[in-house]
PDB file of C-alpha atoms in Angstrom:
ATOM      1  CA  TRP D   1      23.619  42.235   0.009  1.00 82.00           C
ATOM      2  CA  ASP D   2      20.969  44.238   2.026  1.00 87.00           C
ATOM      3  CA  LYS D   3      20.004  46.177  -1.113  1.00 87.00           C
ATOM      4  CA  ALA D   4      19.491  42.793  -3.009  1.00 88.00           C
ATOM      5  CA  ASN D   5      17.316  41.561  -0.167  1.00 87.00           C
ATOM      6  CA  SER D   6      15.271  44.680   0.077  1.00 88.00           C
ATOM      7  CA  ALA D   7      14.717  44.854  -3.735  1.00 87.00           C
ATOM      8  CA  MET D   8      11.061  44.966  -4.832  1.00 86.00           C
ATOM      9  CA  GLU D   9      11.621  43.312  -8.136  1.00 86.00           C
ATOM     10  CA  ASP D  10      13.571  39.996  -9.059  1.00 87.00           C
ATOM     11  CA  ARG D  11      14.806  39.698  -5.467  1.00 88.00           C
ATOM     12  CA  THR D  12      15.660  36.155  -5.856  1.00 87.00           C
ATOM     13  CA  ALA D  13      17.755  36.759  -8.849  1.00 89.00           C
ATOM     14  CA  LYS D  14      19.652  39.539  -7.264  1.00 89.00           C
ATOM     15  CA  VAL D  15      20.315  37.758  -4.105  1.00 89.00           C
ATOM     16  CA  GLU D  16      21.765  34.754  -6.023  1.00 88.00           C
ATOM     17  CA  ALA D  17      23.910  37.058  -8.132  1.00 90.00           C
ATOM     18  CA  VAL D  18      25.272  38.713  -4.982  1.00 89.00           C
ATOM     19  CA  ALA D  19      25.826  35.351  -3.327  1.00 88.00           C
ATOM     20  CA  ALA D  20      27.686  34.157  -6.509  1.00 86.00           C
ATOM     21  CA  ALA D  21      29.898  37.281  -6.387  1.00 87.00           C
ATOM     22  CA  ILE D  22      30.799  36.685  -2.676  1.00 84.00           C
ATOM     23  CA  GLU D  23      31.360  32.789  -2.726  1.00 80.00           C
ATOM     24  CA  GLU D  24      34.614  33.174  -4.761  1.00 81.00           C
ATOM     25  CA  SER D  25      38.224  32.076  -3.987  1.00 81.00           C
ATOM     26  CA  LEU D  26      37.139  30.803  -0.571  1.00 81.00           C
ATOM     27  CA  MET D  27      39.056  28.319   1.385  1.00 83.00           C
ATOM     28  CA  PHE D  28      37.133  25.551   3.404  1.00 81.00           C
ATOM     29  CA  THR D  29      38.099  25.485   7.079  1.00 86.00           C
ATOM     30  CA  GLY D  30      35.798  22.699   8.052  1.00 85.00           C
ATOM     31  CA  VAL D  31      32.852  20.724   6.684  1.00 80.00           C
ATOM     32  CA  THR D  32      29.888  19.402   8.710  1.00 79.00           C
ATOM     33  CA  ALA D  33      27.915  16.330   7.907  1.00 72.00           C
ATOM     34  CA  LEU D  34      24.685  14.700   9.067  1.00 64.00           C
ATOM     35  CA  GLU D  35      24.547  11.113   9.274  1.00 63.00           C
ATOM     36  CA  ASP D  36      21.132   9.815   8.187  1.00 65.00           C
ATOM     37  CA  ARG D  37      21.024   6.231   9.408  1.00 72.00           C
ATOM     38  CA  LEU D  38      18.557   3.615   8.675  1.00 76.00           C
ATOM     39  CA  GLN D  39      16.433   2.195  11.548  1.00 81.00           C
ATOM     40  CA  ASP D  40      17.022  -1.232  12.903  1.00 84.00           C
ATOM     41  CA  ARG D  41      15.696  -4.251  10.881  1.00 87.00           C
ATOM     42  CA  VAL D  42      14.671  -2.039   7.909  1.00 89.00           C
ATOM     43  CA  PRO D  43      16.294  -4.273   5.365  1.00 88.00           C
ATOM     44  CA  SER D  44      14.822  -7.305   6.783  1.00 90.00           C
ATOM     45  CA  THR D  45      11.379  -5.835   6.962  1.00 92.00           C
ATOM     46  CA  ILE D  46      11.425  -4.683   3.291  1.00 91.00           C
ATOM     47  CA  ALA D  47      12.657  -8.149   2.144  1.00 89.00           C
ATOM     48  CA  MET D  48       9.705  -9.585   4.028  1.00 91.00           C
ATOM     49  CA  LEU D  49       7.169  -7.290   2.386  1.00 91.00           C
ATOM     50  CA  ARG D  50       8.721  -8.142  -1.045  1.00 89.00           C
ATOM     51  CA  GLU D  51       8.599 -11.892  -0.329  1.00 90.00           C
ATOM     52  CA  ALA D  52       4.960 -11.522   0.569  1.00 91.00           C
ATOM     53  CA  GLY D  53       4.271 -10.131  -3.063  1.00 88.00           C
ATOM     54  CA  ILE D  54       3.925  -6.468  -1.960  1.00 90.00           C
ATOM     55  CA  ARG D  55       5.346  -4.020  -4.396  1.00 90.00           C
ATOM     56  CA  VAL D  56       7.334  -1.514  -2.557  1.00 91.00           C
ATOM     57  CA  TRP D  57       8.074   2.015  -3.662  1.00 92.00           C
ATOM     58  CA  VAL D  58      10.514   4.641  -2.100  1.00 91.00           C
ATOM     59  CA  LEU D  59       9.300   8.224  -2.735  1.00 92.00           C
ATOM     60  CA  THR D  60      12.082  10.570  -1.508  1.00 88.00           C
ATOM     61  CA  GLY D  61      13.477  13.943  -1.993  1.00 85.00           C
ATOM     62  CA  ASP D  62      17.073  12.855  -2.217  1.00 84.00           C
ATOM     63  CA  LYS D  63      19.158  13.026  -5.361  1.00 87.00           C
ATOM     64  CA  VAL D  64      19.110   9.860  -7.481  1.00 88.00           C
ATOM     65  CA  GLU D  65      22.625   8.483  -6.562  1.00 87.00           C
ATOM     66  CA  THR D  66      21.832   8.905  -2.871  1.00 86.00           C
ATOM     67  CA  ALA D  67      18.435   7.252  -3.147  1.00 88.00           C
ATOM     68  CA  VAL D  68      19.602   4.319  -5.243  1.00 88.00           C
ATOM     69  CA  GLU D  69      22.495   3.577  -2.694  1.00 86.00           C
ATOM     70  CA  ILE D  70      20.019   3.668   0.037  1.00 86.00           C
ATOM     71  CA  ALA D  71      17.695   1.383  -1.759  1.00 88.00           C
ATOM     72  CA  LYS D  72      20.488  -1.035  -2.077  1.00 87.00           C
ATOM     73  CA  SER D  73      21.406  -0.899   1.513  1.00 86.00           C
ATOM     74  CA  CYS D  74      18.005  -1.601   2.677  1.00 86.00           C
ATOM     75  CA  GLN D  75      17.523  -4.490   0.184  1.00 83.00           C
ATOM     76  CA  LEU D  76      14.921  -2.600  -1.887  1.00 88.00           C
ATOM     77  CA  ILE D  77      17.270  -3.171  -4.900  1.00 87.00           C
ATOM     78  CA  ASP D  78      19.083  -6.457  -5.324  1.00 83.00           C
ATOM     79  CA  SER D  79      22.448  -6.626  -6.837  1.00 78.00           C
ATOM     80  CA  GLY D  80      21.289  -8.845  -9.732  1.00 79.00           C
ATOM     81  CA  MET D  81      18.153  -6.644 -10.486  1.00 84.00           C
ATOM     82  CA  ARG D  82      17.768  -4.961 -13.816  1.00 85.00           C
ATOM     83  CA  LEU D  83      17.205  -1.241 -13.299  1.00 88.00           C
ATOM     84  CA  VAL D  84      15.031   0.904 -15.651  1.00 90.00           C
ATOM     85  CA  GLU D  85      16.057   4.299 -15.343  1.00 90.00           C
ATOM     86  CA  VAL D  86      13.921   7.140 -16.321  1.00 91.00           C
ATOM     87  CA  VAL D  87      15.869  10.263 -15.538  1.00 90.00           C
ATOM     88  CA  ASN D  88      16.653  13.603 -17.125  1.00 88.00           C
ATOM     89  CA  ALA D  89      13.758  13.179 -19.553  1.00 89.00           C
ATOM     90  CA  THR D  90      12.899  16.159 -21.758  1.00 88.00           C
ATOM     91  CA  SER D  91       9.199  15.516 -22.447  1.00 91.00           C
ATOM     92  CA  SER D  92       6.297  13.157 -21.831  1.00 91.00           C
ATOM     93  CA  LYS D  93       6.903  11.433 -25.044  1.00 91.00           C
ATOM     94  CA  ASP D  94      10.533  10.667 -24.215  1.00 92.00           C
ATOM     95  CA  CYS D  95       9.294   9.266 -20.707  1.00 92.00           C
ATOM     96  CA  THR D  96       6.853   6.998 -22.551  1.00 92.00           C
ATOM     97  CA  ARG D  97       9.492   5.714 -24.948  1.00 92.00           C
ATOM     98  CA  MET D  98      11.950   4.917 -21.917  1.00 92.00           C
ATOM     99  CA  LEU D  99       9.073   3.193 -19.971  1.00 91.00           C
ATOM    100  CA  ARG D 100       7.993   1.223 -22.934  1.00 91.00           C
ATOM    101  CA  GLU D 101      11.573   0.171 -23.656  1.00 89.00           C
ATOM    102  CA  GLY D 102      12.041  -0.886 -19.976  1.00 88.00           C
ATOM    103  CA  LEU D 103       8.867  -2.983 -20.169  1.00 85.00           C
ATOM    104  CA  GLU D 104       9.775  -4.671 -23.352  1.00 81.00           C
ATOM    105  CA  GLY D 105      13.271  -5.708 -22.419  1.00 65.00           C
ATOM    106  CA  SER D 106      13.872  -9.159 -21.370  1.00 49.00           C
ATOM    107  CA  PRO D 107      10.091  -9.966 -20.796  1.00 44.00           C
ATOM    108  CA  GLU D 108      10.706 -13.812 -20.203  1.00 43.00           C
ATOM    109  CA  LYS D 109      12.936 -13.012 -17.366  1.00 41.00           C
ATOM    110  CA  ASN D 110      11.348  -9.981 -15.748  1.00 39.00           C
ATOM    111  CA  MET D 111       7.568 -10.314 -15.904  1.00 38.00           C
ATOM    112  CA  SER D 112       7.475 -12.255 -12.688  1.00 41.00           C
ATOM    113  CA  GLY D 113       8.338  -9.021 -10.999  1.00 42.00           C
ATOM    114  CA  GLY D 114      11.359 -10.385  -9.236  1.00 49.00           C
ATOM    115  CA  GLU D 115      14.186  -9.175 -11.353  1.00 71.00           C
ATOM    116  CA  ARG D 116      13.281  -5.585 -12.359  1.00 86.00           C
ATOM    117  CA  GLY D 117      13.426  -2.216 -10.612  1.00 89.00           C
ATOM    118  CA  ILE D 118      12.474   1.383 -11.548  1.00 91.00           C
ATOM    119  CA  VAL D 119      14.382   4.603 -10.873  1.00 93.00           C
ATOM    120  CA  LEU D 120      12.563   7.893 -11.582  1.00 93.00           C
ATOM    121  CA  ASP D 121      13.381  11.545 -10.898  1.00 91.00           C
ATOM    122  CA  GLY D 122      11.204  14.349 -10.042  1.00 90.00           C
ATOM    123  CA  GLY D 123      11.458  16.051 -13.556  1.00 90.00           C
ATOM    124  CA  SER D 124      10.472  12.845 -15.381  1.00 93.00           C
ATOM    125  CA  VAL D 125       7.629  12.264 -12.817  1.00 93.00           C
ATOM    126  CA  SER D 126       6.051  15.644 -13.664  1.00 92.00           C
ATOM    127  CA  TYR D 127       6.148  14.804 -17.316  1.00 93.00           C
ATOM    128  CA  ILE D 128       4.555  11.281 -16.643  1.00 94.00           C
ATOM    129  CA  LEU D 129       1.720  12.752 -14.548  1.00 92.00           C
ATOM    130  CA  GLU D 130       0.823  15.307 -17.312  1.00 91.00           C
ATOM    131  CA  ASP D 131       0.307  12.623 -20.031  1.00 91.00           C
ATOM    132  CA  LYS D 132      -2.242   9.708 -19.899  1.00 92.00           C
ATOM    133  CA  LYS D 133      -0.157   7.346 -22.083  1.00 92.00           C
ATOM    134  CA  ALA D 134       2.919   7.973 -19.792  1.00 93.00           C
ATOM    135  CA  ARG D 135       0.801   7.174 -16.793  1.00 93.00           C
ATOM    136  CA  THR D 136      -0.452   3.987 -18.180  1.00 93.00           C
ATOM    137  CA  ALA D 137       3.033   2.928 -19.321  1.00 93.00           C
ATOM    138  CA  LEU D 138       4.399   3.643 -15.749  1.00 93.00           C
ATOM    139  CA  TYR D 139       1.701   1.542 -14.156  1.00 94.00           C
ATOM    140  CA  GLU D 140       2.212  -1.322 -16.651  1.00 92.00           C
ATOM    141  CA  LEU D 141       6.032  -1.204 -15.849  1.00 92.00           C
ATOM    142  CA  ALA D 142       5.371  -0.962 -12.022  1.00 91.00           C
ATOM    143  CA  VAL D 143       3.215  -4.147 -12.138  1.00 89.00           C
ATOM    144  CA  ALA D 144       5.780  -5.956 -13.966  1.00 88.00           C
ATOM    145  CA  SER D 145       8.501  -4.799 -11.296  1.00 88.00           C
ATOM    146  CA  SER D 146       9.029  -5.547  -7.619  1.00 85.00           C
ATOM    147  CA  SER D 147      10.262  -2.148  -6.502  1.00 88.00           C
ATOM    148  CA  CYS D 148      10.520   1.522  -7.480  1.00 91.00           C
ATOM    149  CA  VAL D 149      12.744   4.420  -6.407  1.00 93.00           C
ATOM    150  CA  CYS D 150      11.323   7.915  -7.017  1.00 92.00           C
ATOM    151  CA  CYS D 151      13.889  10.746  -6.348  1.00 90.00           C
ATOM    152  CA  ARG D 152      13.615  14.560  -6.016  1.00 89.00           C
ATOM    153  CA  LEU D 153       9.831  14.441  -5.533  1.00 91.00           C
ATOM    154  CA  SER D 154       7.660  17.247  -3.937  1.00 91.00           C
ATOM    155  CA  PRO D 155       5.041  16.284  -1.403  1.00 91.00           C
ATOM    156  CA  LEU D 156       2.397  16.951  -4.022  1.00 92.00           C
ATOM    157  CA  GLN D 157       4.189  14.534  -6.413  1.00 93.00           C
ATOM    158  CA  LYS D 158       4.223  11.732  -3.890  1.00 93.00           C
ATOM    159  CA  ARG D 159       0.442  11.956  -3.381  1.00 94.00           C
ATOM    160  CA  GLU D 160      -0.251  12.096  -7.181  1.00 94.00           C
ATOM    161  CA  LEU D 161       1.962   8.784  -7.700  1.00 94.00           C
ATOM    162  CA  VAL D 162      -0.241   7.062  -5.098  1.00 95.00           C
ATOM    163  CA  GLU D 163      -3.367   8.422  -6.783  1.00 94.00           C
ATOM    164  CA  LEU D 164      -2.088   7.277 -10.104  1.00 94.00           C
ATOM    165  CA  VAL D 165      -1.970   3.723  -8.912  1.00 94.00           C
ATOM    166  CA  ARG D 166      -5.539   4.004  -7.500  1.00 93.00           C
ATOM    167  CA  GLN D 167      -6.872   5.337 -10.866  1.00 93.00           C
ATOM    168  CA  GLU D 168      -5.094   2.815 -12.981  1.00 93.00           C
ATOM    169  CA  ASN D 169      -6.228  -0.165 -10.752  1.00 92.00           C
ATOM    170  CA  PRO D 170      -9.309   0.714  -8.583  1.00 91.00           C
ATOM    171  CA  THR D 171      -9.037  -2.672  -7.047  1.00 90.00           C
ATOM    172  CA  ALA D 172      -5.538  -2.292  -5.776  1.00 90.00           C
ATOM    173  CA  ILE D 173      -4.891  -1.428  -2.137  1.00 92.00           C
ATOM    174  CA  THR D 174      -2.397   1.352  -1.327  1.00 94.00           C
ATOM    175  CA  LEU D 175      -0.517   1.782   1.818  1.00 94.00           C
ATOM    176  CA  ALA D 176       1.771   4.821   2.522  1.00 94.00           C
ATOM    177  CA  ILE D 177       4.139   5.078   5.445  1.00 93.00           C
ATOM    178  CA  GLY D 178       6.346   8.343   6.249  1.00 91.00           C
ATOM    179  CA  ASP D 179       7.636  10.166   9.225  1.00 87.00           C
ATOM    180  CA  GLY D 180       7.727  13.806   8.170  1.00 85.00           C
ATOM    181  CA  ALA D 181       5.486  16.635   7.332  1.00 87.00           C
ATOM    182  CA  ASN D 182       6.495  16.152   3.682  1.00 88.00           C
ATOM    183  CA  ASP D 183       4.895  12.718   3.742  1.00 91.00           C
ATOM    184  CA  VAL D 184       1.482  13.821   4.926  1.00 92.00           C
ATOM    185  CA  PRO D 185      -0.089  14.306   1.418  1.00 93.00           C
ATOM    186  CA  MET D 186       1.120  10.877   0.438  1.00 94.00           C
ATOM    187  CA  ILE D 187      -0.267   9.297   3.729  1.00 94.00           C
ATOM    188  CA  GLN D 188      -3.639  11.110   3.061  1.00 93.00           C
ATOM    189  CA  GLY D 189      -3.825   9.899  -0.520  1.00 93.00           C
ATOM    190  CA  ALA D 190      -3.427   6.227   0.192  1.00 94.00           C
ATOM    191  CA  HIS D 191      -6.038   3.594   1.393  1.00 93.00           C
ATOM    192  CA  VAL D 192      -4.103   3.031   4.549  1.00 94.00           C
ATOM    193  CA  GLY D 193      -1.810   5.859   6.092  1.00 94.00           C
ATOM    194  CA  ILE D 194       0.799   4.826   8.554  1.00 94.00           C
ATOM    195  CA  GLY D 195       2.984   7.472  10.368  1.00 92.00           C
ATOM    196  CA  VAL D 196       6.172   6.742  11.962  1.00 91.00           C
ATOM    197  CA  ARG D 197       6.804   8.533  15.440  1.00 86.00           C
ATOM    198  CA  GLY D 198      10.234   9.800  15.344  1.00 76.00           C
ATOM    199  CA  LYS D 199      12.359  12.893  15.278  1.00 73.00           C
ATOM    200  CA  GLU D 200      11.002  14.714  12.359  1.00 71.00           C
ATOM    201  CA  GLY D 201       7.900  16.127  14.140  1.00 71.00           C
ATOM    202  CA  SER D 202       4.248  14.697  14.616  1.00 82.00           C
ATOM    203  CA  ALA D 203       2.716  15.771  11.515  1.00 87.00           C
ATOM    204  CA  ALA D 204       2.791  12.335   9.926  1.00 89.00           C
ATOM    205  CA  VAL D 205       1.319  10.745  13.204  1.00 90.00           C
ATOM    206  CA  GLN D 206      -1.564  13.273  13.344  1.00 90.00           C
ATOM    207  CA  ALA D 207      -2.437  12.670   9.735  1.00 90.00           C
ATOM    208  CA  CYS D 208      -2.229   8.920   9.613  1.00 92.00           C
ATOM    209  CA  ASP D 209      -4.811   6.035  10.311  1.00 92.00           C
ATOM    210  CA  MET D 210      -2.246   4.236  12.435  1.00 91.00           C
ATOM    211  CA  ALA D 211       1.036   5.060  14.109  1.00 91.00           C
ATOM    212  CA  VAL D 212       4.148   2.939  14.733  1.00 92.00           C
ATOM    213  CA  SER D 213       7.400   3.708  16.604  1.00 90.00           C
ATOM    214  CA  GLU D 214       9.641   2.010  14.170  1.00 90.00           C
ATOM    215  CA  PHE D 215       9.572   1.014  10.577  1.00 91.00           C
ATOM    216  CA  SER D 216      10.137  -2.592  11.445  1.00 91.00           C
ATOM    217  CA  PHE D 217       6.885  -2.718  13.138  1.00 93.00           C
ATOM    218  CA  LEU D 218       5.216  -2.618   9.719  1.00 93.00           C
ATOM    219  CA  GLY D 219       5.973  -6.422   9.275  1.00 92.00           C
ATOM    220  CA  ASN D 220       3.939  -7.215  12.299  1.00 92.00           C
ATOM    221  CA  LEU D 221       1.306  -4.795  11.320  1.00 93.00           C
ATOM    222  CA  VAL D 222       0.835  -6.191   7.759  1.00 93.00           C
ATOM    223  CA  LEU D 223       1.789  -9.928   7.906  1.00 93.00           C
ATOM    224  CA  CYS D 224       0.314 -10.678  11.430  1.00 92.00           C
ATOM    225  CA  HIS D 225      -2.456  -8.135  12.267  1.00 91.00           C
ATOM    226  CA  GLY D 226      -3.500  -7.413   8.749  1.00 91.00           C
ATOM    227  CA  ARG D 227      -3.637 -11.053   7.626  1.00 92.00           C
ATOM    228  CA  LYS D 228      -5.567 -12.287  10.658  1.00 91.00           C
ATOM    229  CA  SER D 229      -7.924  -9.184  10.365  1.00 90.00           C
ATOM    230  CA  TYR D 230      -8.795 -10.106   6.734  1.00 92.00           C
ATOM    231  CA  ARG D 231      -9.335 -13.626   7.517  1.00 91.00           C
ATOM    232  CA  ARG D 232     -11.624 -12.925  10.509  1.00 90.00           C
ATOM    233  CA  ILE D 233     -13.654 -10.137   8.830  1.00 91.00           C
ATOM    234  CA  ALA D 234     -14.252 -12.150   5.675  1.00 92.00           C
ATOM    235  CA  THR D 235     -15.436 -15.137   7.558  1.00 90.00           C
ATOM    236  CA  PHE D 236     -17.619 -13.119   9.796  1.00 89.00           C
ATOM    237  CA  LEU D 237     -19.439 -11.367   6.825  1.00 90.00           C
ATOM    238  CA  CYS D 238     -19.912 -14.619   4.963  1.00 91.00           C
ATOM    239  CA  PHE D 239     -21.143 -16.392   8.164  1.00 90.00           C
ATOM    240  CA  PHE D 240     -23.542 -13.577   9.013  1.00 88.00           C
ATOM    241  CA  ILE D 241     -25.212 -13.774   5.692  1.00 90.00           C
ATOM    242  CA  TYR D 242     -25.091 -17.585   5.873  1.00 91.00           C
ATOM    243  CA  LYS D 243     -27.021 -17.843   8.800  1.00 88.00           C
ATOM    244  CA  SER D 244     -29.719 -15.341   7.703  1.00 87.00           C
ATOM    245  CA  VAL D 245     -30.016 -17.241   4.354  1.00 91.00           C
ATOM    246  CA  ALA D 246     -30.511 -20.525   6.022  1.00 88.00           C
ATOM    247  CA  LEU D 247     -33.074 -19.180   8.516  1.00 86.00           C
ATOM    248  CA  GLY D 248     -34.902 -17.429   5.501  1.00 86.00           C
ATOM    249  CA  TRP D 249     -35.117 -20.686   3.593  1.00 88.00           C
ATOM    250  CA  SER D 250     -36.646 -22.462   6.573  1.00 87.00           C
ATOM    251  CA  TYR D 251     -39.365 -19.761   6.624  1.00 85.00           C
ATOM    252  CA  ILE D 252     -40.020 -20.064   2.947  1.00 87.00           C
ATOM    253  CA  VAL D 253     -40.330 -23.843   3.105  1.00 87.00           C
ATOM    254  CA  TYR D 254     -42.477 -23.964   6.078  1.00 85.00           C
ATOM    255  CA  ALA D 255     -44.752 -21.301   4.576  1.00 85.00           C
ATOM    256  CA  HIS D 256     -45.344 -23.455   1.454  1.00 84.00           C
ATOM    257  CA  ALA D 257     -45.834 -26.647   3.806  1.00 84.00           C
ATOM    258  CA  MET D 258     -48.513 -24.711   5.990  1.00 83.00           C
ATOM    259  CA  LEU D 259     -50.186 -23.240   2.944  1.00 79.00           C
ATOM    260  CA  PHE D 260     -49.437 -19.771   4.089  1.00 81.00           C
ATOM    261  CA  SER D 261     -51.482 -19.944   7.199  1.00 80.00           C
ATOM    262  CA  GLY D 262     -49.481 -17.325   8.943  1.00 75.00           C
ATOM    263  CA  GLU D 263     -48.407 -19.604  11.783  1.00 77.00           C
ATOM    264  CA  GLY D 264     -44.878 -19.062  13.149  1.00 77.00           C
ATOM    265  CA  ALA D 265     -42.314 -21.518  12.100  1.00 78.00           C
ATOM    266  CA  TYR D 266     -40.364 -21.259  15.500  1.00 80.00           C
ATOM    267  CA  PRO D 267     -41.231 -20.349  18.981  1.00 81.00           C
ATOM    268  CA  GLN D 268     -41.175 -16.520  19.508  1.00 80.00           C
ATOM    269  CA  TRP D 269     -38.378 -16.650  22.041  1.00 82.00           C
ATOM    270  CA  LEU D 270     -36.296 -18.464  19.825  1.00 81.00           C
ATOM    271  CA  ASP D 271     -36.718 -15.811  16.907  1.00 77.00           C
ATOM    272  CA  VAL D 272     -35.813 -13.257  19.481  1.00 81.00           C
ATOM    273  CA  VAL D 273     -32.523 -14.874  20.646  1.00 84.00           C
ATOM    274  CA  TRP D 274     -31.317 -16.330  17.239  1.00 82.00           C
ATOM    275  CA  ASN D 275     -29.575 -13.479  15.959  1.00 80.00           C
ATOM    276  CA  PRO D 276     -27.844 -12.240  19.151  1.00 84.00           C
ATOM    277  CA  LEU D 277     -26.818 -15.759  20.075  1.00 84.00           C
ATOM    278  CA  THR D 278     -25.306 -16.646  16.712  1.00 83.00           C
ATOM    279  CA  SER D 279     -23.698 -13.363  16.176  1.00 82.00           C
ATOM    280  CA  CYS D 280     -22.013 -13.390  19.623  1.00 84.00           C
ATOM    281  CA  ALA D 281     -20.888 -16.868  19.084  1.00 82.00           C
ATOM    282  CA  VAL D 282     -19.020 -16.058  15.847  1.00 83.00           C
ATOM    283  CA  VAL D 283     -17.515 -13.020  17.289  1.00 83.00           C
ATOM    284  CA  LEU D 284     -16.154 -15.093  20.166  1.00 84.00           C
ATOM    285  CA  ILE D 285     -14.912 -17.919  17.870  1.00 83.00           C
ATOM    286  CA  LEU D 286     -13.205 -15.435  15.513  1.00 83.00           C
ATOM    287  CA  ALA D 287     -11.652 -13.327  18.143  1.00 82.00           C
ATOM    288  CA  SER D 288      -9.715 -16.269  19.345  1.00 82.00           C
ATOM    289  CA  ASP D 289      -9.091 -17.940  15.985  1.00 82.00           C
ATOM    290  CA  ILE D 290      -5.466 -18.290  15.132  1.00 83.00           C
ATOM    291  CA  ASP D 291      -4.524 -20.406  12.094  1.00 85.00           C
ATOM    292  CA  VAL D 292      -0.658 -20.111  12.550  1.00 88.00           C
ATOM    293  CA  PRO D 293       1.515 -18.305  15.361  1.00 89.00           C
ATOM    294  CA  ASP D 294       2.591 -14.891  14.644  1.00 89.00           C
ATOM    295  CA  LYS D 295       6.303 -16.104  14.460  1.00 90.00           C
ATOM    296  CA  VAL D 296       5.486 -18.571  11.744  1.00 91.00           C
ATOM    297  CA  ALA D 297       3.743 -15.835   9.816  1.00 91.00           C
ATOM    298  CA  LEU D 298       6.655 -13.630   9.822  1.00 90.00           C
ATOM    299  CA  GLN D 299       8.881 -16.437   8.865  1.00 91.00           C
ATOM    300  CA  SER D 300       6.629 -17.371   5.969  1.00 92.00           C
ATOM    301  CA  PRO D 301       5.535 -14.095   4.165  1.00 92.00           C
ATOM    302  CA  HIS D 302       3.831 -16.248   1.378  1.00 91.00           C
ATOM    303  CA  LEU D 303       0.923 -16.854   3.965  1.00 91.00           C
ATOM    304  CA  TYR D 304      -0.017 -13.122   3.280  1.00 92.00           C
ATOM    305  CA  ALA D 305      -1.095 -14.144  -0.323  1.00 91.00           C
ATOM    306  CA  PRO D 306      -4.704 -14.962   0.347  1.00 90.00           C
ATOM    307  CA  GLY D 307      -5.449 -11.218   1.218  1.00 89.00           C
ATOM    308  CA  PRO D 308      -4.195  -9.475  -1.906  1.00 89.00           C
ATOM    309  CA  GLU D 309      -5.572 -12.310  -4.115  1.00 89.00           C
ATOM    310  CA  ARG D 310      -9.034 -12.105  -2.332  1.00 89.00           C
ATOM    311  CA  ARG D 311      -9.356 -15.788  -1.800  1.00 91.00           C
ATOM    312  CA  LEU D 312     -11.574 -15.721   1.207  1.00 91.00           C
ATOM    313  CA  PHE D 313     -14.025 -13.022   0.164  1.00 92.00           C
ATOM    314  CA  ASN D 314     -15.064 -12.897  -3.624  1.00 93.00           C
ATOM    315  CA  PRO D 315     -18.018 -13.944  -5.763  1.00 94.00           C
ATOM    316  CA  CYS D 316     -16.968 -17.603  -5.869  1.00 94.00           C
ATOM    317  CA  SER D 317     -16.309 -18.085  -2.088  1.00 93.00           C
ATOM    318  CA  PHE D 318     -19.655 -16.156  -1.337  1.00 94.00           C
ATOM    319  CA  ALA D 319     -21.585 -18.445  -3.754  1.00 95.00           C
ATOM    320  CA  ARG D 320     -20.354 -21.509  -1.891  1.00 95.00           C
ATOM    321  CA  TRP D 321     -21.381 -20.104   1.338  1.00 93.00           C
ATOM    322  CA  MET D 322     -24.917 -19.329   0.051  1.00 94.00           C
ATOM    323  CA  ALA D 323     -25.147 -22.760  -1.601  1.00 94.00           C
ATOM    324  CA  VAL D 324     -24.153 -24.468   1.852  1.00 93.00           C
ATOM    325  CA  ALA D 325     -26.935 -22.246   3.434  1.00 91.00           C
ATOM    326  CA  THR D 326     -29.485 -23.397   1.058  1.00 91.00           C
ATOM    327  CA  ILE D 327     -28.653 -27.045   1.633  1.00 90.00           C
ATOM    328  CA  HIS D 328     -28.624 -26.349   5.378  1.00 84.00           C
TER     329      HIS D 328
END
């Protein structure tokens, strides 16, 4: 054993050979086990996120069987869900074929995204990431599915899967949450990185944008704080440009009426206080604006839909605000 450990060439192979020779005809005297329990309210939180229309992926280093059972226990995979398994693939073409077959199967039942899940292993993921057609096929299948379980992944593969979604759909918003150092690349590769403060060190917390103490707090963070922040920021931006356009039109009309004489349309003091007054007013109003209580938002995840669908800040809504400013 000492000779194999001190070998200058093929050290790993020699150590493995010595270990295989030693570990023969042994009798177990005891077996230790470590229970890896889920945190409280993890299943209900994942169910809320899925009900809100958010596609949830689990990227883990566990083996396939363990990861699938954990996904079932946390309600990521339902009992009636059709699973598309892309495991033990031998090439990128093999991966593409399995992904296409999973996408084509029972389209009338599964295209809504509620009855289909994906299971991938690390070897298949490496083939998929190398081939553009396989990457596109995975994204198309992921869009038609509500959940995905990726097993036996390295930290770099976790990040590359997040980047795959960002590259295939530049308008998509990705969020990554993890509690260990192996989740840091994934957290840094997403638009929003969240670290869970736990027993696996502080690397994830130090690398994240926001930190939480429990996974279940993600529901409040997304469905309450995130939803209200989107509503307030979208309204603030539209109103800020609205008041500027309304004031600008008044200057234009007055200039034409006075034949461009150069006379001011408003008293000088009013021009000075206009922007600070209107800006502070809208900030105070939006800071206290609550359309529904947080309890109702958590009980009704569908209220989160305006954010991902960009209902409050898009070209059409912006045009309406500007039209009203012009009329004003």
